[in-house]
Amino acid sequence: MILQTYLPIEISSILKYIGIFLLAFLVYLVHRILIRPYLYLRKYRKYSNVMTMNTFLPLIGDFKNSIDCMNNNKVHYAFRKEKSKEFAKYDIHAALDGPTPCISILSSKAIEEFIQLQKTSNIDRLFINYGITAMIPHSLVGRKSGQKTMQRRKNMTTWLGLNGASSYIPHMIDCCKKILDSMDNEKEVNIMHCMNTLTFDVFIDILFGNDVEKLVSDLHPYINDDGKVEDLSLRDILIRIGKCYIEQYYNITTFIAPFLAENKLVNPYKRNDKNLTVFRESIRKIAKSSKDTTSVGYKFMTNQNCTEEEKLDDLIGIMLAGTETTAHSLVSCLYFLNKYPEALKKLREELKREGFTKTDDFINQCTVEKFQSCTYLNSVVKETLRRDTAVSETFDYVSSSDIKICDVPIKKGTKIRIDAVSSHFDERKWLEPESFIPERFDFDSEFYQKSKKMGKVADIYSRRSFSHGNRNCPGQSFALLEMKLVIAYFVTHIDFNYSKEDLSNENIGFGMGSQFVPNITIRKL
């Protein structure tokens, strides 16, 4: 009798609490998806120097631009090039990452003020527990710019600077040779996979030394989207998992129920976390097994001022930054050299003059000083990074207090990023910005002189491939050297052709997150 009386009361109470929870969650969703983003846009529409979307699109926000691009066979950031004239009218963009407010820095003036606010600690890095930063939660990428973080950054810059990087030139050349040896004449080659393999192999030796080669080649379980487990190398896991964590950033669950994403309670977050754990533990094992005291990885892992997790995440972070971004940029560079044969011809002529030829002595031709003296090669790399930069926006920052940029108020806690694409196509600063013209970076060229005469020489903040401020890319010197060496090796050893379809697509791109995976055919010289 007591049990019969108790059960209906208990069930009624449970249903009541469920109803309260669902109502509270509905209110939360309405506020997050509708009210907050609408009030945010309405606030900024009254500022003439702030760009906002013309029509409020709940939930999707400014992601619509990327979605439209991909639906029209364009790279997801092509809209930044297409709308560069519109972007150039404003200092900042009050954007919506789905329903989440985000300030995007557009003008050079805004970047200058952004940098000054960094110096006074009013703007600093923001850690978010989804997307790429979730792969390396203890790395310096998402840490505030305190003394310890900046020392870690200084270490990384020193260990991967030109002085240290030059000693790895023979290894880079060996990796180039292995990749070319694996390619068959007149057959299609997945050039993105080849470049990922090349840059990964370069970094593995730099980080851990030759004594871990077997461990790196071992296979590890990886859970695919369909739940099936596949055995993959660490290189392939890094490529796949990096893409998965980028896609997290655009997943609807990330925005309507971030607690599910941040705590890895549902897929794809739960599945990605399991795959990441396998990768992290494998890298930890490799790092501990390496006995090469001259390697960069040894310096990371013996840094007494960092915890074990910080050491590991800095290692994985530099692997991500040093392999994926460089690989994408190399694919872009070869694409433009194929699309603009006059540039390729001019580059080959310069390399020949400087002694870079297809001989067994190629390794002895390569020095840092010699690469720096190759004006046109340097210009080709700079123009590639302008024309198709690997990352369309910087990592996230946050305002730590109420601030103003270009007289526009930004509330404490607002997410902030620097747009790294639109300024590269600003017609006020670049002559013929949509064309691939390396001469624009050669002070002695006719094109540069013509640009200068027309007042179209870009200022320092108009080039954004490596970002700006005290948290710009710490590995840029190494990345530039690697790009120059690989391009010099490839163009002196092979002819290469992208598909006619790819070459005719004016809105193709190969930056991070691109849907384009090009195949090329080669002919060894």
PDB file of C-alpha atoms in Angstrom, residues 386-516:
ATOM      1  CA  ARG A 386      49.791  36.192 -50.032  1.00  0.00           C
ATOM      2  CA  ARG A 387      47.741  34.543 -52.736  1.00  0.00           C
ATOM      3  CA  ASP A 388      46.685  31.456 -50.765  1.00  0.00           C
ATOM      4  CA  THR A 389      47.687  31.640 -47.126  1.00  0.00           C
ATOM      5  CA  ALA A 390      47.437  28.363 -45.222  1.00  0.00           C
ATOM      6  CA  VAL A 391      45.269  29.755 -42.399  1.00  0.00           C
ATOM      7  CA  SER A 392      42.427  32.186 -43.130  1.00  0.00           C
ATOM      8  CA  GLU A 393      42.218  33.519 -39.555  1.00  0.00           C
ATOM      9  CA  THR A 394      44.449  33.493 -36.492  1.00  0.00           C
ATOM     10  CA  PHE A 395      43.863  31.535 -33.308  1.00  0.00           C
ATOM     11  CA  ASP A 396      41.346  33.070 -30.915  1.00  0.00           C
ATOM     12  CA  TYR A 397      42.092  35.980 -28.608  1.00  0.00           C
ATOM     13  CA  VAL A 398      39.859  37.514 -25.950  1.00  0.00           C
ATOM     14  CA  SER A 399      39.454  40.985 -24.483  1.00  0.00           C
ATOM     15  CA  SER A 400      40.305  40.868 -20.774  1.00  0.00           C
ATOM     16  CA  SER A 401      38.570  44.191 -20.122  1.00  0.00           C
ATOM     17  CA  ASP A 402      36.257  46.617 -21.899  1.00  0.00           C
ATOM     18  CA  ILE A 403      38.334  48.054 -24.750  1.00  0.00           C
ATOM     19  CA  LYS A 404      38.072  50.132 -27.918  1.00  0.00           C
ATOM     20  CA  ILE A 405      39.588  49.429 -31.334  1.00  0.00           C
ATOM     21  CA  CYS A 406      39.264  52.244 -33.880  1.00  0.00           C
ATOM     22  CA  ASP A 407      36.786  53.911 -31.490  1.00  0.00           C
ATOM     23  CA  VAL A 408      34.547  50.831 -31.516  1.00  0.00           C
ATOM     24  CA  PRO A 409      33.703  49.502 -28.022  1.00  0.00           C
ATOM     25  CA  ILE A 410      34.362  45.810 -27.394  1.00  0.00           C
ATOM     26  CA  LYS A 411      33.085  44.222 -24.201  1.00  0.00           C
ATOM     27  CA  LYS A 412      35.237  42.204 -21.843  1.00  0.00           C
ATOM     28  CA  GLY A 413      35.218  38.517 -22.781  1.00  0.00           C
ATOM     29  CA  THR A 414      34.625  39.055 -26.504  1.00  0.00           C
ATOM     30  CA  LYS A 415      36.358  36.619 -28.858  1.00  0.00           C
ATOM     31  CA  ILE A 416      38.743  38.335 -31.316  1.00  0.00           C
ATOM     32  CA  ARG A 417      40.675  37.131 -34.380  1.00  0.00           C
ATOM     33  CA  ILE A 418      42.747  38.660 -37.204  1.00  0.00           C
ATOM     34  CA  ASP A 419      41.482  38.136 -40.753  1.00  0.00           C
ATOM     35  CA  ALA A 420      44.462  36.777 -42.709  1.00  0.00           C
ATOM     36  CA  VAL A 421      43.030  36.788 -46.247  1.00  0.00           C
ATOM     37  CA  SER A 422      40.965  39.834 -47.230  1.00  0.00           C
ATOM     38  CA  SER A 423      43.840  42.326 -46.865  1.00  0.00           C
ATOM     39  CA  HIS A 424      45.877  40.262 -49.347  1.00  0.00           C
ATOM     40  CA  PHE A 425      43.407  41.283 -52.049  1.00  0.00           C
ATOM     41  CA  ASP A 426      42.912  44.936 -51.113  1.00  0.00           C
ATOM     42  CA  GLU A 427      43.137  46.855 -54.416  1.00  0.00           C
ATOM     43  CA  ARG A 428      44.239  49.992 -52.587  1.00  0.00           C
ATOM     44  CA  LYS A 429      47.426  48.239 -51.472  1.00  0.00           C
ATOM     45  CA  TRP A 430      48.143  45.673 -54.174  1.00  0.00           C
ATOM     46  CA  LEU A 431      48.334  46.104 -57.940  1.00  0.00           C
ATOM     47  CA  GLU A 432      46.449  43.283 -59.712  1.00  0.00           C
ATOM     48  CA  PRO A 433      45.911  41.423 -56.422  1.00  0.00           C
ATOM     49  CA  GLU A 434      44.149  38.405 -57.937  1.00  0.00           C
ATOM     50  CA  SER A 435      47.127  37.553 -60.150  1.00  0.00           C
ATOM     51  CA  PHE A 436      50.185  35.586 -59.074  1.00  0.00           C
ATOM     52  CA  ILE A 437      53.032  38.083 -59.582  1.00  0.00           C
ATOM     53  CA  PRO A 438      56.170  37.354 -57.507  1.00  0.00           C
ATOM     54  CA  GLU A 439      57.797  40.532 -58.878  1.00  0.00           C
ATOM     55  CA  ARG A 440      55.630  42.587 -56.527  1.00  0.00           C
ATOM     56  CA  PHE A 441      58.131  41.644 -53.780  1.00  0.00           C
ATOM     57  CA  ASP A 442      61.260  42.412 -55.828  1.00  0.00           C
ATOM     58  CA  PHE A 443      62.246  46.037 -55.203  1.00  0.00           C
ATOM     59  CA  ASP A 444      64.262  46.154 -58.454  1.00  0.00           C
ATOM     60  CA  SER A 445      61.507  44.824 -60.722  1.00  0.00           C
ATOM     61  CA  GLU A 446      59.501  46.954 -63.125  1.00  0.00           C
ATOM     62  CA  PHE A 447      56.274  45.703 -61.562  1.00  0.00           C
ATOM     63  CA  TYR A 448      57.332  46.852 -58.092  1.00  0.00           C
ATOM     64  CA  GLN A 449      58.347  50.269 -59.419  1.00  0.00           C
ATOM     65  CA  LYS A 450      55.020  50.545 -61.236  1.00  0.00           C
ATOM     66  CA  SER A 451      53.166  49.600 -58.060  1.00  0.00           C
ATOM     67  CA  LYS A 452      55.136  52.118 -56.048  1.00  0.00           C
ATOM     68  CA  LYS A 453      54.425  54.862 -58.569  1.00  0.00           C
ATOM     69  CA  MET A 454      50.700  54.126 -58.318  1.00  0.00           C
ATOM     70  CA  GLY A 455      50.866  54.153 -54.513  1.00  0.00           C
ATOM     71  CA  LYS A 456      50.072  50.447 -54.264  1.00  0.00           C
ATOM     72  CA  VAL A 457      52.830  49.111 -52.049  1.00  0.00           C
ATOM     73  CA  ALA A 458      51.334  47.277 -49.098  1.00  0.00           C
ATOM     74  CA  ASP A 459      52.273  48.178 -45.530  1.00  0.00           C
ATOM     75  CA  ILE A 460      53.662  45.602 -43.131  1.00  0.00           C
ATOM     76  CA  TYR A 461      50.258  44.803 -41.630  1.00  0.00           C
ATOM     77  CA  SER A 462      48.758  43.949 -45.017  1.00  0.00           C
ATOM     78  CA  ARG A 463      50.779  40.715 -45.096  1.00  0.00           C
ATOM     79  CA  ARG A 464      49.286  38.391 -42.496  1.00  0.00           C
ATOM     80  CA  SER A 465      50.331  34.816 -43.248  1.00  0.00           C
ATOM     81  CA  PHE A 466      52.261  34.557 -39.960  1.00  0.00           C
ATOM     82  CA  SER A 467      50.058  37.000 -38.031  1.00  0.00           C
ATOM     83  CA  HIS A 468      51.338  39.995 -36.017  1.00  0.00           C
ATOM     84  CA  GLY A 469      52.035  40.979 -32.446  1.00  0.00           C
ATOM     85  CA  ASN A 470      53.757  39.153 -29.610  1.00  0.00           C
ATOM     86  CA  ARG A 471      51.946  35.889 -30.456  1.00  0.00           C
ATOM     87  CA  ASN A 472      52.792  35.648 -34.147  1.00  0.00           C
ATOM     88  CA  CYS A 473      54.088  32.358 -35.572  1.00  0.00           C
ATOM     89  CA  PRO A 474      57.293  31.348 -33.713  1.00  0.00           C
ATOM     90  CA  GLY A 475      58.329  28.870 -36.414  1.00  0.00           C
ATOM     91  CA  GLN A 476      58.091  31.130 -39.456  1.00  0.00           C
ATOM     92  CA  SER A 477      61.847  31.213 -40.156  1.00  0.00           C
ATOM     93  CA  PHE A 478      61.968  27.427 -40.276  1.00  0.00           C
ATOM     94  CA  ALA A 479      58.811  27.210 -42.403  1.00  0.00           C
ATOM     95  CA  LEU A 480      60.168  29.673 -44.965  1.00  0.00           C
ATOM     96  CA  LEU A 481      63.492  27.835 -45.237  1.00  0.00           C
ATOM     97  CA  GLU A 482      61.709  24.505 -45.692  1.00  0.00           C
ATOM     98  CA  MET A 483      59.428  25.930 -48.378  1.00  0.00           C
ATOM     99  CA  LYS A 484      62.338  27.427 -50.327  1.00  0.00           C
ATOM    100  CA  LEU A 485      64.336  24.207 -50.196  1.00  0.00           C
ATOM    101  CA  VAL A 486      61.458  21.936 -51.226  1.00  0.00           C
ATOM    102  CA  ILE A 487      60.373  24.205 -54.083  1.00  0.00           C
ATOM    103  CA  ALA A 488      63.970  24.518 -55.322  1.00  0.00           C
ATOM    104  CA  TYR A 489      64.380  20.738 -55.237  1.00  0.00           C
ATOM    105  CA  PHE A 490      61.093  19.946 -56.965  1.00  0.00           C
ATOM    106  CA  VAL A 491      61.335  22.448 -59.825  1.00  0.00           C
ATOM    107  CA  THR A 492      64.896  21.342 -60.637  1.00  0.00           C
ATOM    108  CA  HIS A 493      64.010  17.642 -60.587  1.00  0.00           C
ATOM    109  CA  ILE A 494      60.536  17.290 -62.150  1.00  0.00           C
ATOM    110  CA  ASP A 495      57.935  18.746 -64.479  1.00  0.00           C
ATOM    111  CA  PHE A 496      54.479  18.662 -62.929  1.00  0.00           C
ATOM    112  CA  ASN A 497      50.902  19.268 -64.048  1.00  0.00           C
ATOM    113  CA  TYR A 498      47.717  19.839 -62.085  1.00  0.00           C
ATOM    114  CA  SER A 499      44.413  18.929 -63.744  1.00  0.00           C
ATOM    115  CA  LYS A 500      42.896  21.366 -66.251  1.00  0.00           C
ATOM    116  CA  GLU A 501      39.823  21.578 -64.022  1.00  0.00           C
ATOM    117  CA  ASP A 502      41.897  22.708 -61.034  1.00  0.00           C
ATOM    118  CA  LEU A 503      43.968  25.155 -63.086  1.00  0.00           C
ATOM    119  CA  SER A 504      40.846  26.809 -64.507  1.00  0.00           C
ATOM    120  CA  ASN A 505      39.169  27.241 -61.109  1.00  0.00           C
ATOM    121  CA  GLU A 506      39.896  30.829 -60.053  1.00  0.00           C
ATOM    122  CA  ASN A 507      38.469  30.208 -56.579  1.00  0.00           C
ATOM    123  CA  ILE A 508      40.383  27.085 -55.692  1.00  0.00           C
ATOM    124  CA  GLY A 509      42.618  27.070 -52.641  1.00  0.00           C
ATOM    125  CA  PHE A 510      44.598  24.612 -50.564  1.00  0.00           C
ATOM    126  CA  GLY A 511      44.641  26.208 -47.110  1.00  0.00           C
ATOM    127  CA  MET A 512      43.703  24.369 -43.920  1.00  0.00           C
ATOM    128  CA  GLY A 513      40.218  22.869 -44.135  1.00  0.00           C
ATOM    129  CA  SER A 514      40.106  22.981 -47.941  1.00  0.00           C
ATOM    130  CA  GLN A 515      37.942  20.374 -49.647  1.00  0.00           C
ATOM    131  CA  PHE A 516      40.331  20.261 -52.624  1.00  0.00           C
TER     132      PHE A 516
END
